[in-house]
GROMACS .gro file of N, CA and C in nm:
model
  192
    1UNK      N    1   0.080  -1.387   1.008
    1UNK     CA    2   0.155  -1.311   1.093
    1UNK      C    3   0.085  -1.255   1.214
    2UNK      N    4   0.165  -1.246   1.333
    2UNK     CA    5   0.175  -1.211   1.399
    2UNK      C    6   0.185  -1.068   1.464
    3UNK      N    7   0.191  -0.999   1.545
    3UNK     CA    8   0.281  -0.861   1.507
    3UNK      C    9   0.157  -0.759   1.475
    4UNK      N   10   0.257  -0.657   1.493
    4UNK     CA   11   0.268  -0.498   1.468
    4UNK      C   12   0.267  -0.483   1.357
    5UNK      N   13   0.119  -0.432   1.210
    5UNK     CA   14   0.184  -0.425   1.109
    5UNK      C   15   0.074  -0.240   1.066
    6UNK      N   16   0.147  -0.197   1.021
    6UNK     CA   17   0.131  -0.061   0.932
    6UNK      C   18   0.105   0.018   0.809
    7UNK      N   19   0.009   0.011   0.790
    7UNK     CA   20  -0.073   0.024   0.653
    7UNK      C   21  -0.041   0.173   0.597
    8UNK      N   22  -0.016   0.220   0.541
    8UNK     CA   23   0.010   0.303   0.430
    8UNK      C   24  -0.030   0.362   0.277
    9UNK      N   25  -0.144   0.450   0.306
    9UNK     CA   26  -0.151   0.481   0.190
    9UNK      C   27  -0.183   0.609   0.128
   10UNK      N   28  -0.108   0.658   0.001
   10UNK     CA   29  -0.079   0.763  -0.025
   10UNK      C   30  -0.216   0.786  -0.167
   11UNK      N   31  -0.166   0.964  -0.203
   11UNK     CA   32  -0.310   0.945  -0.236
   11UNK      C   33  -0.192   1.051  -0.331
   12UNK      N   34  -0.223   1.020  -0.481
   12UNK     CA   35  -0.165   1.081  -0.602
   12UNK      C   36  -0.285   1.182  -0.689
   13UNK      N   37  -0.226   1.240  -0.807
   13UNK     CA   38  -0.313   1.317  -0.860
   13UNK      C   39  -0.289   1.255  -1.005
   14UNK      N   40  -0.378   1.225  -1.025
   14UNK     CA   41  -0.329   1.172  -1.206
   14UNK      C   42  -0.369   1.236  -1.325
   15UNK      N   43  -0.261   1.271  -1.398
   15UNK     CA   44  -0.270   1.335  -1.491
   15UNK      C   45  -0.426   1.329  -1.608
   16UNK      N   46  -0.444   1.215  -1.610
   16UNK     CA   47  -0.583   1.182  -1.729
   16UNK      C   48  -0.510   0.997  -1.675
   17UNK      N   49  -0.611   0.971  -1.768
   17UNK     CA   50  -0.730   0.843  -1.777
   17UNK      C   51  -0.534   0.760  -1.807
   18UNK      N   52  -0.495   0.654  -1.740
   18UNK     CA   53  -0.408   0.557  -1.763
   18UNK      C   54  -0.418   0.396  -1.711
   19UNK      N   55  -0.415   0.301  -1.793
   19UNK     CA   56  -0.412   0.223  -1.722
   19UNK      C   57  -0.243   0.148  -1.640
   20UNK      N   58  -0.289   0.153  -1.521
   20UNK     CA   59  -0.232   0.117  -1.394
   20UNK      C   60  -0.161  -0.039  -1.349
   21UNK      N   61  -0.038  -0.101  -1.375
   21UNK     CA   62  -0.115  -0.213  -1.342
   21UNK      C   63  -0.014  -0.265  -1.195
   22UNK      N   64  -0.078  -0.332  -1.139
   22UNK     CA   65  -0.021  -0.400  -0.979
   22UNK      C   66   0.083  -0.429  -0.993
   23UNK      N   67   0.227  -0.431  -0.905
   23UNK     CA   68   0.357  -0.449  -0.881
   23UNK      C   69   0.292  -0.627  -0.883
   24UNK      N   70   0.412  -0.728  -0.931
   24UNK     CA   71   0.407  -0.887  -0.933
   24UNK      C   72   0.415  -0.907  -0.823
   25UNK      N   73   0.474  -0.782  -0.677
   25UNK     CA   74   0.525  -0.800  -0.525
   25UNK      C   75   0.485  -0.739  -0.511
   26UNK      N   76   0.504  -0.705  -0.322
   26UNK     CA   77   0.465  -0.584  -0.265
   26UNK      C   78   0.568  -0.596  -0.175
   27UNK      N   79   0.661  -0.672  -0.160
   27UNK     CA   80   0.794  -0.678  -0.073
   27UNK      C   81   0.884  -0.580  -0.152
   28UNK      N   82   0.920  -0.491  -0.031
   28UNK     CA   83   1.063  -0.405  -0.086
   28UNK      C   84   0.958  -0.309  -0.203
   29UNK      N   85   0.866  -0.277  -0.186
   29UNK     CA   86   0.799  -0.205  -0.300
   29UNK      C   87   0.844  -0.055  -0.295
   30UNK      N   88   0.896   0.018  -0.390
   30UNK     CA   89   0.912   0.178  -0.425
   30UNK      C   90   0.786   0.273  -0.411
   31UNK      N   91   0.759   0.262  -0.321
   31UNK     CA   92   0.673   0.398  -0.439
   31UNK      C   93   0.715   0.518  -0.500
   32UNK      N   94   0.817   0.577  -0.450
   32UNK     CA   95   0.880   0.683  -0.573
   32UNK      C   96   0.889   0.612  -0.650
   33UNK      N   97   0.959   0.502  -0.713
   33UNK     CA   98   0.994   0.435  -0.880
   33UNK      C   99   0.857   0.404  -0.930
   34UNK      N  100   0.732   0.322  -0.850
   34UNK     CA  101   0.556   0.381  -0.916
   34UNK      C  102   0.526   0.486  -0.928
   35UNK      N  103   0.539   0.546  -0.844
   35UNK     CA  104   0.511   0.746  -0.881
   35UNK      C  105   0.607   0.764  -1.056
   36UNK      N  106   0.712   0.762  -1.030
   36UNK     CA  107   0.797   0.787  -1.142
   36UNK      C  108   0.749   0.711  -1.238
   37UNK      N  109   0.744   0.547  -1.280
   37UNK     CA  110   0.705   0.496  -1.382
   37UNK      C  111   0.538   0.576  -1.458
   38UNK      N  112   0.458   0.625  -1.364
   38UNK     CA  113   0.311   0.658  -1.403
   38UNK      C  114   0.304   0.794  -1.425
   39UNK      N  115   0.431   0.857  -1.396
   39UNK     CA  116   0.451   1.024  -1.401
   39UNK      C  117   0.351   1.072  -1.314
   40UNK      N  118   0.292   1.059  -1.161
   40UNK     CA  119   0.233   1.084  -1.113
   40UNK      C  120   0.251   1.203  -1.009
   41UNK      N  121   0.401   1.191  -1.014
   41UNK     CA  122   0.448   1.318  -0.964
   41UNK      C  123   0.416   1.362  -0.756
   42UNK      N  124   0.425   1.432  -0.732
   42UNK     CA  125   0.436   1.441  -0.602
   42UNK      C  126   0.313   1.357  -0.477
   43UNK      N  127   0.298   1.323  -0.375
   43UNK     CA  128   0.182   1.240  -0.354
   43UNK      C  129   0.126   1.383  -0.298
   44UNK      N  130  -0.069   1.399  -0.340
   44UNK     CA  131  -0.115   1.514  -0.252
   44UNK      C  132  -0.181   1.457  -0.106
   45UNK      N  133  -0.188   1.341  -0.099
   45UNK     CA  134  -0.226   1.299   0.070
   45UNK      C  135  -0.166   1.159   0.114
   46UNK      N  136  -0.131   1.140   0.224
   46UNK     CA  137  -0.090   1.013   0.328
   46UNK      C  138  -0.167   1.041   0.426
   47UNK      N  139  -0.193   0.876   0.502
   47UNK     CA  140  -0.239   0.847   0.580
   47UNK      C  141  -0.174   0.722   0.614
   48UNK      N  142  -0.145   0.678   0.767
   48UNK     CA  143  -0.065   0.557   0.752
   48UNK      C  144  -0.113   0.546   0.956
   49UNK      N  145  -0.180   0.436   0.950
   49UNK     CA  146  -0.193   0.369   1.131
   49UNK      C  147  -0.162   0.225   1.125
   50UNK      N  148  -0.120   0.183   1.274
   50UNK     CA  149  -0.111   0.053   1.299
   50UNK      C  150  -0.163  -0.049   1.321
   51UNK      N  151  -0.152  -0.131   1.307
   51UNK     CA  152  -0.293  -0.284   1.323
   51UNK      C  153  -0.250  -0.382   1.387
   52UNK      N  154  -0.302  -0.440   1.462
   52UNK     CA  155  -0.278  -0.568   1.488
   52UNK      C  156  -0.400  -0.646   1.541
   53UNK      N  157  -0.410  -0.769   1.571
   53UNK     CA  158  -0.503  -0.859   1.565
   53UNK      C  159  -0.502  -0.902   1.698
   54UNK      N  160  -0.639  -0.884   1.783
   54UNK     CA  161  -0.641  -0.866   1.919
   54UNK      C  162  -0.645  -1.051   1.933
   55UNK      N  163  -0.589  -1.044   2.060
   55UNK     CA  164  -0.576  -1.232   2.073
   55UNK      C  165  -0.723  -1.302   2.122
   56UNK      N  166  -0.742  -1.411   2.012
   56UNK     CA  167  -0.860  -1.513   2.107
   56UNK      C  168  -0.934  -1.414   1.972
   57UNK      N  169  -0.947  -1.375   1.909
   57UNK     CA  170  -1.009  -1.311   1.802
   57UNK      C  171  -0.994  -1.457   1.658
   58UNK      N  172  -1.169  -1.529   1.619
   58UNK     CA  173  -1.118  -1.584   1.542
   58UNK      C  174  -1.092  -1.506   1.389
   59UNK      N  175  -1.148  -1.622   1.313
   59UNK     CA  176  -1.166  -1.575   1.140
   59UNK      C  177  -1.073  -1.633   1.067
   60UNK      N  178  -1.064  -1.615   0.953
   60UNK     CA  179  -0.976  -1.671   0.796
   60UNK      C  180  -0.838  -1.652   0.865
   61UNK      N  181  -0.736  -1.711   0.832
   61UNK     CA  182  -0.573  -1.662   0.867
   61UNK      C  183  -0.556  -1.668   0.686
   62UNK      N  184  -0.479  -1.522   0.691
   62UNK     CA  185  -0.442  -1.551   0.556
   62UNK      C  186  -0.239  -1.567   0.514
   63UNK      N  187  -0.217  -1.678   0.476
   63UNK     CA  188  -0.055  -1.634   0.473
   63UNK      C  189   0.001  -1.598   0.392
   64UNK      N  190   0.092  -1.521   0.363
   64UNK     CA  191   0.164  -1.539   0.307
   64UNK      C  192   0.268  -1.581   0.211
   0.00000   0.00000   0.00000
């Protein structure tokens, strides 16, 4: 996909060791529901940034 993409990283403090399973898909992922499911509480940090592929750059392409 071309265009600008926003990447968001959210950091939670876990209360203890627990196995966390990746969701089956990322489309319409709900961070609040995920945090509630694993009893993560409120985020302790977050960062986001926008990325865009440079025109003419080569490399492997991933299709979803």
